[in-house]
Coordinates of C-alpha atoms and ligand atoms in Angstrom, one line a residue:
X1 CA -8.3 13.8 -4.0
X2 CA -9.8 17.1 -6.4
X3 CA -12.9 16.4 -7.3
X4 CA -15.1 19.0 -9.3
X5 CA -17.7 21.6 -6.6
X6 CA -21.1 19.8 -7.1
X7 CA -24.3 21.7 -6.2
X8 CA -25.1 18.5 -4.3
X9 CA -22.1 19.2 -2.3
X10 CA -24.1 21.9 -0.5
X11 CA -27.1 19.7 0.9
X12 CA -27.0 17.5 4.2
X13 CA -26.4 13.6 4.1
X14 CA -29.3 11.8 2.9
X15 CA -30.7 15.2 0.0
X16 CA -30.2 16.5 -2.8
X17 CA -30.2 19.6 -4.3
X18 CA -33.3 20.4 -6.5
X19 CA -32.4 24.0 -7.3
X20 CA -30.2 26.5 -5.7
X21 CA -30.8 30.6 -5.7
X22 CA -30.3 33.8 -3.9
X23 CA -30.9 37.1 -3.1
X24 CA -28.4 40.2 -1.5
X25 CA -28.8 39.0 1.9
X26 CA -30.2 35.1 1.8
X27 CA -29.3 32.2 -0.4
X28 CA -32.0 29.6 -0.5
X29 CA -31.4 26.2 -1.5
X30 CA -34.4 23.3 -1.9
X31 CA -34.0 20.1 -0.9
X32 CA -35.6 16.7 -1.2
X33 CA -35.0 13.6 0.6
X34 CA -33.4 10.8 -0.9
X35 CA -35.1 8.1 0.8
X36 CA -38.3 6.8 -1.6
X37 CA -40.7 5.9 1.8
X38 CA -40.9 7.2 5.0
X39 CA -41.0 4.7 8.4
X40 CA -44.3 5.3 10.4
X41 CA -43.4 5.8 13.8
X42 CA -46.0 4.2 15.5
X43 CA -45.9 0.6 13.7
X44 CA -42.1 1.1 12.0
X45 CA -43.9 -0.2 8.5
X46 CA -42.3 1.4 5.6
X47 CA -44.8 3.6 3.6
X48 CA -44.1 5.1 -0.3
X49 CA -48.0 6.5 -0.6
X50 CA -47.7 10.8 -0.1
X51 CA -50.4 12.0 1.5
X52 CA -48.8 15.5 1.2
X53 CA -45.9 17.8 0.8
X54 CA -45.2 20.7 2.9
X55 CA -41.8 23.1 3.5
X56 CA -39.4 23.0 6.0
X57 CA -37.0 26.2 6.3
X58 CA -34.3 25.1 9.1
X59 CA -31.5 27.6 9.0
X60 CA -28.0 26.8 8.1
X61 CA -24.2 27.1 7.8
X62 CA -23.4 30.3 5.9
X63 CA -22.0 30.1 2.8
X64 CA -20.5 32.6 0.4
X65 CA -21.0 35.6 3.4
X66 CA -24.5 34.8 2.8
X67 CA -27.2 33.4 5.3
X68 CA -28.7 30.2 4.2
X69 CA -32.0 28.7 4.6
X70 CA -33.2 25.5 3.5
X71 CA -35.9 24.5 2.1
X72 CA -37.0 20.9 2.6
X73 CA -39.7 19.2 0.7
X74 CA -40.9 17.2 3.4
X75 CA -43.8 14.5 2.6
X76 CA -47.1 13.4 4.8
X77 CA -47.4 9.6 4.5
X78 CA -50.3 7.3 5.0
X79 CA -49.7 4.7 7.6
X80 CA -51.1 1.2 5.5
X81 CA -50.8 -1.0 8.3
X82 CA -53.7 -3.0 9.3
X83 CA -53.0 -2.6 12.9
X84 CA -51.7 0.7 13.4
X85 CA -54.1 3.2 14.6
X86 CA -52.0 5.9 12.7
X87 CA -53.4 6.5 9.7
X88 CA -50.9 9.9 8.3
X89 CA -47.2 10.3 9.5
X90 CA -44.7 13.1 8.7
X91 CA -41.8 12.2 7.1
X92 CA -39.0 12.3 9.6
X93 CA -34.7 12.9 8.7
X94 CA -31.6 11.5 10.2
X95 CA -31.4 13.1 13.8
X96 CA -27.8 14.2 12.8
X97 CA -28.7 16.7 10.5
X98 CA -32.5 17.9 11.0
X99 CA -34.4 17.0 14.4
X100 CA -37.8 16.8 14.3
X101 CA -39.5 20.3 15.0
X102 CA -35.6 21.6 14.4
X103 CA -35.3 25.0 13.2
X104 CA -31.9 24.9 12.8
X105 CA -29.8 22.1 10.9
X106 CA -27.5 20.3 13.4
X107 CA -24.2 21.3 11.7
X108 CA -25.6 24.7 12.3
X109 CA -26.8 23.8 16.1
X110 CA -23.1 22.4 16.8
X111 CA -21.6 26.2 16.0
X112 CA -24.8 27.5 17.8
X113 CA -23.7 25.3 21.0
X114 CA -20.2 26.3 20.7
X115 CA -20.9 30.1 20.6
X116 CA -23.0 29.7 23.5
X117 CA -20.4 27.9 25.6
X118 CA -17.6 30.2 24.5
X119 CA -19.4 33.6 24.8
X120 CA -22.3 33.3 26.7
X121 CA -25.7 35.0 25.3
X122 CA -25.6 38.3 24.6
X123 CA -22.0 38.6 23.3
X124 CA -22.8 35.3 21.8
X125 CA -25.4 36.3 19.8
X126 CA -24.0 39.6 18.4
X127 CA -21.2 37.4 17.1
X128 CA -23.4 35.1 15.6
X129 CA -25.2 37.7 13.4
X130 CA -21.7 38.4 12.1
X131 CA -21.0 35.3 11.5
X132 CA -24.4 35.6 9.6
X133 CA -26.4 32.8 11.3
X134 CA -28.5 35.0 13.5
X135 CA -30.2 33.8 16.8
X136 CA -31.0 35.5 19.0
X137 CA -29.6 35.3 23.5
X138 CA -32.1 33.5 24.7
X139 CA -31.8 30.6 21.6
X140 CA -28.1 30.1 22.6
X141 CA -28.8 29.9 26.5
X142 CA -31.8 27.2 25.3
X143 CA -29.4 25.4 22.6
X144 CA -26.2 25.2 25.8
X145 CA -28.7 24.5 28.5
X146 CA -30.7 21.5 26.1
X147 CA -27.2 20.0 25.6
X148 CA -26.6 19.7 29.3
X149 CA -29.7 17.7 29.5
X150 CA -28.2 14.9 27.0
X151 CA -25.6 14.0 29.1
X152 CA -25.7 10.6 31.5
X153 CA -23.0 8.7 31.9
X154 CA -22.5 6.3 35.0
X155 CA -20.3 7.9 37.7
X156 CA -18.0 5.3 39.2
X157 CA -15.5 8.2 40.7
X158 CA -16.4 11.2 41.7
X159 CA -14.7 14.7 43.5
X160 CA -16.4 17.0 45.6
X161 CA -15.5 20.5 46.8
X162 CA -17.2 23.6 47.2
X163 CA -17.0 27.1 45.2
X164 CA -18.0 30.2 46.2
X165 CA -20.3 32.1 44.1
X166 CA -19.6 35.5 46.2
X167 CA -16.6 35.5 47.6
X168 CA -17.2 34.3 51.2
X169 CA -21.5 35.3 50.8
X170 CA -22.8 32.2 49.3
X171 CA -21.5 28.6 48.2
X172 CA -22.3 26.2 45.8
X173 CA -21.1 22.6 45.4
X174 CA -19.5 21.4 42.5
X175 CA -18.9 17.3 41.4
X176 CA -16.7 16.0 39.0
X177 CA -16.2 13.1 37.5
X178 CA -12.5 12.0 38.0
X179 CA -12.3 9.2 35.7
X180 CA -13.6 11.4 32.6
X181 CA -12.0 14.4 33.8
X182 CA -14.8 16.3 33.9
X183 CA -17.4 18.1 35.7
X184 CA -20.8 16.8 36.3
X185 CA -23.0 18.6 38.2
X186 CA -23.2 22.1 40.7
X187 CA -25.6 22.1 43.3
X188 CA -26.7 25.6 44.9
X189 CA -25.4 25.3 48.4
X190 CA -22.8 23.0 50.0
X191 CA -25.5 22.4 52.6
X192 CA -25.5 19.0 54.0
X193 CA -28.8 17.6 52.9
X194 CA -28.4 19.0 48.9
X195 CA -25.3 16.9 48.8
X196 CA -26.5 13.7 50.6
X197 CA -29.9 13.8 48.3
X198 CA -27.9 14.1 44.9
X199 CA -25.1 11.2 46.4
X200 CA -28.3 9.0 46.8
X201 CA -29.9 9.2 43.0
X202 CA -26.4 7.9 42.1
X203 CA -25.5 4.7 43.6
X204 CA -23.4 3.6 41.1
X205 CA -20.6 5.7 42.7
X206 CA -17.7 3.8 44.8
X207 CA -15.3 6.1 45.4
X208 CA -15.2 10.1 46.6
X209 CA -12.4 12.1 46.6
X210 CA -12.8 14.9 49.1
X211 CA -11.4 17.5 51.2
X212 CA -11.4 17.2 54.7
X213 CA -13.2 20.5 55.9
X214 CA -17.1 20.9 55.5
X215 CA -19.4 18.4 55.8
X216 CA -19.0 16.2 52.6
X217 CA -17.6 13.5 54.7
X218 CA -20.8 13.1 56.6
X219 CA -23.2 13.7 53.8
X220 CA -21.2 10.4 51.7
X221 CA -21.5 8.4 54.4
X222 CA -25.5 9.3 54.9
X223 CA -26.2 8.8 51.2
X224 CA -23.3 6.3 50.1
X225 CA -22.7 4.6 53.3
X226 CA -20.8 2.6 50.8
X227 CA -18.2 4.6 49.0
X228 CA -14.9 4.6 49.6
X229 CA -14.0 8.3 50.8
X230 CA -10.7 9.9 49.6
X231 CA -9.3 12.4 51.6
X232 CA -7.7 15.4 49.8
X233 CA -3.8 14.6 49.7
X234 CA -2.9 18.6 49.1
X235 CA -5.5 19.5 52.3
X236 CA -3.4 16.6 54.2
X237 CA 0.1 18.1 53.2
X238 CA -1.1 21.6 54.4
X239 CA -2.8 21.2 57.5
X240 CA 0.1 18.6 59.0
X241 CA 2.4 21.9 57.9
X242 CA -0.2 24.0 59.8
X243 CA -0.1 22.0 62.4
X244 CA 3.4 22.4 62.8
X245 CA 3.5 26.6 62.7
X246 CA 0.6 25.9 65.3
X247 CA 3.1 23.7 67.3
X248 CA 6.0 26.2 66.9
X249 CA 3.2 29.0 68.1
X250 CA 2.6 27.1 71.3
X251 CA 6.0 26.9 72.1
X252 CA 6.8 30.7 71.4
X253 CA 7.4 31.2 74.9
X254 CA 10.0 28.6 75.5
X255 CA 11.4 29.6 72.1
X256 CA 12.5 32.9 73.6
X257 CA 13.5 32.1 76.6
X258 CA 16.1 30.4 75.1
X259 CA 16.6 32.2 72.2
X260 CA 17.3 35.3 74.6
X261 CA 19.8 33.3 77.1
X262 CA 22.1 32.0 74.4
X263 CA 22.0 34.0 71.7
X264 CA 23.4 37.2 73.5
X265 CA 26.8 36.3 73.0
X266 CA 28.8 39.5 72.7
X267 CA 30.9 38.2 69.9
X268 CA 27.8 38.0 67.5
X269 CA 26.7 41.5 68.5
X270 CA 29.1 42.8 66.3
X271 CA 28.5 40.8 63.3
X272 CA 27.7 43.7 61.0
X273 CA 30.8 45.5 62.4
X274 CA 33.0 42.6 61.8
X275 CA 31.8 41.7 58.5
X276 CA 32.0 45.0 57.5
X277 CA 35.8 45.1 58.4
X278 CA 36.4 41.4 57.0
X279 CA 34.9 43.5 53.4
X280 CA 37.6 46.1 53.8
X281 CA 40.7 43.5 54.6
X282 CA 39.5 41.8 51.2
X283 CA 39.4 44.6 49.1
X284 CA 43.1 45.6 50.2
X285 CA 44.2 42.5 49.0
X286 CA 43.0 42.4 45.9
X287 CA 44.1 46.2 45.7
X288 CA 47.5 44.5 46.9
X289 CA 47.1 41.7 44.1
X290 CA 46.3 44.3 41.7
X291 CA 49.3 46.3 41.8
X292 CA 51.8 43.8 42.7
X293 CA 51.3 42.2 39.0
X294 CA 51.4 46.0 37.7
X295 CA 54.8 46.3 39.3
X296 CA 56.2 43.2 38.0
X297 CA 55.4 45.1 34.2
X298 CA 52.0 43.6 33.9
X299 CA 49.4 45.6 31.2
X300 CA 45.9 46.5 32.3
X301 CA 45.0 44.1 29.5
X302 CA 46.9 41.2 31.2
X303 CA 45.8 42.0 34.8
X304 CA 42.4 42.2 33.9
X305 CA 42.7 38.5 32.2
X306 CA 44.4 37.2 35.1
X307 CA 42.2 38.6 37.7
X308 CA 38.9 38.3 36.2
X309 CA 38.6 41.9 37.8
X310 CA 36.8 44.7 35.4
X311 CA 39.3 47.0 33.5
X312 CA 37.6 49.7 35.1
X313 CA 38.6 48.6 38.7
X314 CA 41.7 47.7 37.7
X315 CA 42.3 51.2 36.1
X316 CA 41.3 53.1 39.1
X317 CA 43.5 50.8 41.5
X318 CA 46.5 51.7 39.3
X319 CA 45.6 55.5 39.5
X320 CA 45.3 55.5 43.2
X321 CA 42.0 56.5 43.2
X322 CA 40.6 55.4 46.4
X323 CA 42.2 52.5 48.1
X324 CA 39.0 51.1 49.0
X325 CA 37.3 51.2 44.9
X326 CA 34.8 48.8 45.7
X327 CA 32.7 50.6 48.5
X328 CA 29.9 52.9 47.9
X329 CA 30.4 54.5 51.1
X330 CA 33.4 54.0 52.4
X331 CA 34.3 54.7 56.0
X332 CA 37.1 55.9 57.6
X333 CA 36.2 54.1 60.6
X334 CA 37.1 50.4 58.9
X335 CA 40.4 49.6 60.0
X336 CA 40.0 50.9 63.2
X337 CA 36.7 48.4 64.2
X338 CA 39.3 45.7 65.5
X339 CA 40.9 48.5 67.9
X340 CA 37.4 50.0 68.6
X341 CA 35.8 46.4 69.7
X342 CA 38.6 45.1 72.2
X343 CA 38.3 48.6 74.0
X344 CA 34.5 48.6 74.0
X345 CA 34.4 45.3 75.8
X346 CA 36.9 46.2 77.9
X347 CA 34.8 48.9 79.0
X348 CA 35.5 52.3 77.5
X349 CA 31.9 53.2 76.7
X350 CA 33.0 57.3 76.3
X351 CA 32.5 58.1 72.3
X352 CA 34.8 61.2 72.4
X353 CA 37.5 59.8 74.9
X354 CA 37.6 56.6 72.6
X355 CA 38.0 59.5 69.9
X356 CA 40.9 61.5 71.3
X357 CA 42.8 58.0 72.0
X358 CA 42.4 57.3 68.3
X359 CA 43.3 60.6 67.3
X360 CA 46.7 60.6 69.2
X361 CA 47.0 57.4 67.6
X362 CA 46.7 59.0 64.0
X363 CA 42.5 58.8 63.6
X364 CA 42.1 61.4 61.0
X365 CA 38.0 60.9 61.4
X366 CA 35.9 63.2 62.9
X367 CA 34.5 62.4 66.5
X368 CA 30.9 62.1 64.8
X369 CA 31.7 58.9 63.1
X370 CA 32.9 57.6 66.5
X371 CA 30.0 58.4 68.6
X372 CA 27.6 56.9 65.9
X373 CA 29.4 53.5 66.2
X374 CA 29.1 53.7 69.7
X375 CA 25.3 54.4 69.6
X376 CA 24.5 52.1 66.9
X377 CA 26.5 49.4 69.5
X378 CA 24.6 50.3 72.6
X379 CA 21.1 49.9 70.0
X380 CA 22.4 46.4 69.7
X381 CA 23.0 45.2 72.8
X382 CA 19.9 46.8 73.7
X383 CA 18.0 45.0 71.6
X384 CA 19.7 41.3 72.3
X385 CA 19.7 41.9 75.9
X386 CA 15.4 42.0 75.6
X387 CA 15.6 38.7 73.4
X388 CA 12.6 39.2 71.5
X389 CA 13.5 41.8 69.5
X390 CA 15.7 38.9 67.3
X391 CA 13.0 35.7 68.1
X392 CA 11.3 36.0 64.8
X393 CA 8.1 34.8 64.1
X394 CA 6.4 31.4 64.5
X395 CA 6.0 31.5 60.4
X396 CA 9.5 32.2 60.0
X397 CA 10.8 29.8 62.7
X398 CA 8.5 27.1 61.3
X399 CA 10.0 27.2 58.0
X400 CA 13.7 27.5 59.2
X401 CA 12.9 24.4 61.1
X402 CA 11.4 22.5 57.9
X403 CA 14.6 23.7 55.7
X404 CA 17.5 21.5 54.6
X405 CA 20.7 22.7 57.1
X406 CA 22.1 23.8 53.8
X407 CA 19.6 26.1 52.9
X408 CA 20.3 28.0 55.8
X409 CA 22.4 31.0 56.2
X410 CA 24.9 30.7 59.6
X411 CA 22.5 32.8 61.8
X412 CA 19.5 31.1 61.0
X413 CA 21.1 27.6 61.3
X414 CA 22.5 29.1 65.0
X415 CA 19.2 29.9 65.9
X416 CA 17.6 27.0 64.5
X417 CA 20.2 24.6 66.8
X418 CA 19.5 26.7 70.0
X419 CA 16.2 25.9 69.8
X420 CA 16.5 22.3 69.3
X421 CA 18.5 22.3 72.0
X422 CA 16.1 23.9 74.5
X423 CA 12.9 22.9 73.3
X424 CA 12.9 19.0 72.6
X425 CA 9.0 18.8 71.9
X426 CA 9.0 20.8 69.0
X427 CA 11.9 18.8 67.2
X428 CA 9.4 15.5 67.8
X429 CA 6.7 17.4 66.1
X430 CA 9.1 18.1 63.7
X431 CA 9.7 14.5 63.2
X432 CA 6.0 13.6 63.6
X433 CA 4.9 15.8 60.6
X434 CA 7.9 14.7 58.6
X435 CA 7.3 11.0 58.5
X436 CA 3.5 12.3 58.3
X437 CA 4.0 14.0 54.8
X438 CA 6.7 11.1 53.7
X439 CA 3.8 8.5 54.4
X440 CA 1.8 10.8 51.9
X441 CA 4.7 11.3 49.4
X442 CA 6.0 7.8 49.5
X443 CA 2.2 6.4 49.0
X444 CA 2.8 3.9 52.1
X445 CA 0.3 3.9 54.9
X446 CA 1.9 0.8 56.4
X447 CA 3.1 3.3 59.5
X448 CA -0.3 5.1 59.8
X449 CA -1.1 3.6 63.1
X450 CA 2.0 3.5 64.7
X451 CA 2.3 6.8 63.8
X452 CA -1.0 8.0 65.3
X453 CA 0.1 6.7 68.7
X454 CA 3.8 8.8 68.7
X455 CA 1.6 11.7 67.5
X456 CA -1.3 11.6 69.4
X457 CA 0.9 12.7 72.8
X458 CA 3.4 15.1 71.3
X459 CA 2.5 19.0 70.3
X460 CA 0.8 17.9 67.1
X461 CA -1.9 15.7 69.0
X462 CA -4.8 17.5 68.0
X463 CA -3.5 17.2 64.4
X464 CA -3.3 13.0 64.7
X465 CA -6.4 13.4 66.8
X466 CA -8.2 14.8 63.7
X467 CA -6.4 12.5 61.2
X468 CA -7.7 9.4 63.9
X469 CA -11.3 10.5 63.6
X470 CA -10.8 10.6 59.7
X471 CA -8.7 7.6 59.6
X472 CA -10.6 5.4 57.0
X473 CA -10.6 8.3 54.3
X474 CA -6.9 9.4 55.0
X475 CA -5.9 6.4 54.7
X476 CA -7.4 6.2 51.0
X477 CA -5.6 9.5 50.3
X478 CA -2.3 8.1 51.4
X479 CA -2.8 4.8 48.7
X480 CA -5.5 5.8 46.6
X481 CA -4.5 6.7 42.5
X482 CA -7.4 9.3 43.2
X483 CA -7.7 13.0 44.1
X484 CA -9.2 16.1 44.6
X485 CA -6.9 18.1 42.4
X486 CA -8.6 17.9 39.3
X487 CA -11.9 19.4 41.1
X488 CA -9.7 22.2 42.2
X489 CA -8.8 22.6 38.5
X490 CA -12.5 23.0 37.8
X491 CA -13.3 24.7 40.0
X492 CA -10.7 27.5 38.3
X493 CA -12.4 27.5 34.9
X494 CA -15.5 28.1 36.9
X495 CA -14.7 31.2 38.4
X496 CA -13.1 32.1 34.7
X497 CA -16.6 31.3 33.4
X498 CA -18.3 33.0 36.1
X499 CA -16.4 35.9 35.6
X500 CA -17.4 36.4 31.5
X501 CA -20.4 36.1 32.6
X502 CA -20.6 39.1 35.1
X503 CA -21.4 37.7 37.6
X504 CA -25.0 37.3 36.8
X505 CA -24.4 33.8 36.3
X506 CA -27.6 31.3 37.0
X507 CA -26.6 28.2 38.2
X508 CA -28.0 25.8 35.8
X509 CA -26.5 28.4 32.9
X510 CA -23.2 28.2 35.2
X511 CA -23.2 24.7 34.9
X512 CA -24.0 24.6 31.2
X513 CA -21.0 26.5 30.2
X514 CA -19.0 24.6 32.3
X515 CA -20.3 21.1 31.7
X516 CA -21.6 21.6 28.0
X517 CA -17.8 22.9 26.7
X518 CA -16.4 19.4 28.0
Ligands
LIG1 ZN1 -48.1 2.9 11.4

C-alpha cells in the first residue's frame, strides 16, 4: 500500500502535528493531543474546561540524522465533579507512548532498554550518542534495571543452580523459570537461608528441578515442603559414571595382580616385532603382485587401474628401487625376526653370537642392529614381568570397560576380558551402573528399588546409598519432562554477560541484563 509521507506521520498515536522545524543539530516538532477532555484521576469524570497549557519536551526517535525533541502541548484541567476533592488535574497520554513524568517517548525508551541490555552503560551510552539519542550510563542502567521491576509472572516450575561470580571465591544462585524458558531471579550467595527465604514468597511453585550437590535440596524442602524436587538427570548420568572409575580405583590392586599373571605371555611380547614383520611379508606381495602383471605385458596405466596402487609405487616397484617401497625406515633386520624369535626363546640371549650365526647364514647387517633388537626385547620383558608398567589407569580402564567389544582394539579387548575374569565385582558394578543410566535413558523408574538393593552391596554401594537418601527427587528425574539443563544454559549467557561487563558486574545490574533481554 503507497501512501503519500504525511507530517502527521511523524507524531505518536493519539497527536498531531501542529508544526514541524529544525535547526543543524535538533529538529523540533509540536504536538497536541487529539483527545478534546482529559479523565481526572482521582474521580475518572471527563473534563473539556483548560485551566492551563504547559510544554512537554520528551526526547525521541531520531530522524533524518537529526535528534528529535517533542514538544507537547499538554493541558491543566479543572476537576467539575461535585465530590472530587481534586479540583486541577494534568492532562495525562496513553502509557505506550509518553508516561507520566517520562522524559523520553516509549518508542525511544524501547531502543534505550535494548542498548542497555545489549551493551551495558558506558559502551551503551557512547553508542547511543551516535545513534543521536543521547543519554547518558547511568539513564541506561536506570531504564534496564526499571524494566526488571515490571516483571511478575506466577512460577509454577522452576530450576535452581549455582554460578560462580569469581571463579571458585564467591557464589551466587540463579532461578529460572523452566516453563517460560527463562531466568527469574539471582540471589547473592547460594547460602541455605537466601534460597529457603526467596522459595517461601513463592508458593505458587510445585516443582524444582535441581542438581544433587549443595544444599538446594534441603532449603526446598524448608521453604516448599511441598514441591516436587527434580533431580538433575546429567548430574545423575555423571556421578553413576563416577562412581564406576571410583569402583575400578578400588579394585586397582586386584586389577594388577591379574593383569600382571596373565598378560605376560611371551608370545604378546613380541607384538611390535611381529607386526612389524607381518608389514614386510605384505608389502612383498604386493611387490610380487605388482610385477607379475608387468611380466604378463601389463602398462603402468593398467597396473595401476587394476591395483588401486599409486603410479608412483608402481613405478618404483618396476625400477627395482627398494623391494620394500612402502617403508620409511626400512630394516634389514625384517625377515630375519621369525629366525631371531624362535632362538631368543630358546635361549640364545648373546647379541653378537646371535649375529655371527646370522652372518654365516648370509646376515649382511651390521651387529649393531642385532644387539638393539635384543635390548629393546629384554626392555620388554622387563617391563611385563613388573605388570604395572602395562595396567593402565583406573580412567582408562573405566572407559574400556564401558565400550562396545567392537570399539576395542585386540589388546584392549584382551585386557578388558582378563579382568573380567579375575575380578567379578567390578563386572557387577558394571552392570549396576548400566541398568542405572538405562533406567535414566529409557525414562522408567519401575526397577529403581530393586535396583537399590543389588547395588547397595556391590562396589557402587555408596553410589545407591546416596541415590537411597535422595530417592524421592531421583526418582522425578528418572520420569519427570523437567530438567536442569536449561538453567545450565543460563547460566552460560551469564558468564557471557558477566564478562562484557568486566567483571564489575552488580548483581541486580547482572540480573537486569540477563533477565530484561528475555
Ligand atoms: Zn476529579
Amino acid at each position: 500500500m503507497h501512501g503519500r509521507f504525511q507530517r502527521a506521520n511523524l507524531a505518536p498515536e493519539g497527536f498531531t502535528v501542529v508544526s514541524v522545524y529544525d535547526d543543524r543539530e535538533q529538529c523540533h516538532i509540536l504536538l497536541r493531543s487529539r483527545r478534546p477532555m482529559g479523565l481526572c484521576p482521582d474521580c475518572g469524570q471527563p473534563s473539556r474546561r483548560v485551566q492551563s497549557r504547559y510544554l512537554r519536551r520528551p526526547s525521541d526517535l531520531p530522524l533524518g540524522g537529526r535528534r528529535v525533541v517533542l514538544m507537547i502541548e499538554a493541558r491543566r484541567f479543572w476537576c467539575d465533579a461535585v465530590v472530587c476533592r481534586r479540583r486541577i488535574f494534568c492532562e495525562r497520554f496513553d502509557h505506550g507512548v509518553l508516561a507520566r513524568y517520562a522524559r523520553r517517548t516509549q518508542r525511544l525508551e524501547t531502543i534505550v532498554h535494548h542498548l542497555g541490555l545489549a551493551l551495558g552503560g558506558r559502551p551503551g551510552a557512547a553508542f547511543a550518542k551516535r545513534l543521536m539519542m543521547p543519554v547518558s550510563k547511568d539513564t541506561l542502567l536506570r531504564v534496564v534495571r526499571r524494566h526488571v521491576a515490571d516483571q511478575c509472572d506466577e512460577l509454577n516450575v522452576i530450576g535452581i543452580d549455582d554460578f560462580a561470580f569469581r571463579r571458585g571465591q564467591t557464589y551466587g544462585t540463579i532461578v529460572c523459570d523452566l516453563e517460560r524458558r527463562k531466568p527469574v531471579t539471582l540471589l547473592p550467595d547460594r547460602a541455605l537461608e537466601t534460597s529457603r527465604a526467596w522459595l517461601a514468597r513463592h508458593p505458587s511453585i510445585s516443582i524444582v528441578a535441581r542438581d544433587r550437590g549443595g544444599g538446594y535440596g534441603e532449603a526446598i524442602a524448608k521453604g516448599l515442603p511441598d514441591a516436587e524436587q527434580v533431580a538433575d538427570r546429567w548430574h545423575l548420568m555423571e556421578n553413576s559414571s563416577r562412581a564406576f572409575l571410583d569402583a575400578v580405583s578400588k579394585s586397582m590392586r586386584q586389577i594388577r595382580h591379574a593383569v600382571g599373571g596373565n598378560v605376560v605371555d611371551p608370545k604378546l611380547l613380541t607384538c611390535a616385532e611381529k607386526l612389524q614383520y607381518e608389514g614386510y611379508l605384505r608389502r612383498q606381495e604386493t611387490n610380487e603382485a605388482i610385477r607379475q602383471l608387468s611380466q604378463t605385458g601389463a602398462s603402468i596405466r593398467q597396473i595401476v587401474r587394476q591395483t588401486g596402487y599409486s603410479r608412483k609405487l608402481v613405478r618404483d616397484v618396476l625400477r627395482g628401487q627398494r623391494l620394500d617401497v612402502f617403508r620409511t625406515r626400512p630394516s634389514s633386520l625384517d625377515m630375519w625376526l621369525p629366525w631371531l624369535n624362535e632362538r631368543w626363546e630358546a635361549g640364545a640371549r648373546n647379541a653378537l653370537a646371535l649375529w655371527r650365526e646370522m652372518r654365516s647364514e648370509g646376515f649382511v647387517g651390521q651387529s649393531g642392529v642385532v644387539s638393539q633388537w635384543a635390548q629393546r626385547r629384554r626392555l620388554a620383558e622387563k617391563a611385563n614381568q613388573s605388570g604395572l608398567a602395562r595396567t593402565p589407569s583406573a580412567r582408562v580402564l573405566a572407559q574400556l570397560m564401558t565400550s562396545a567389544r567392537d570399539e576395542l582394539v585386540k589388546s584392549e579387548a584382551i585386557l578388558v576380558a582378563v579382568i573380567e575374569e579375575h575380578v567379578p565385582d567390578l563386572v557387577a558394578a558394571r552392570q549396576a551402573i548400566g541398568e542405572f543410566q538405562s533406567m535414566i535413558r529409557c525414562k522408567s523408574s519401575s526397577q529403581l528399588n530393586t535396583w537399590l538393593e543389588s547395588a547397595k552391596v556391590g562396589l557402587v554401594s555408596s553410589f545407591a546409598n546416596g541415590v537411597a537418601r535422595d530417592l524421592a527427587a531421583v526418582r522425578n528425574a528418572i520420569v519427570s519432562p523437567w530438567s536442569n539443563g536449561q538453567t545450565e544454559g543460563q547460566i552460560t549467557r551469564l558468564k557471557l554477560i558477566k564478562r562484557q561487563m568486566y567483571g564489575r558486574a552488580k548483581l541486580d545490574l547482572l540480573q537486569a541484563r540477563l533477565i530484561g533481554a528475555i
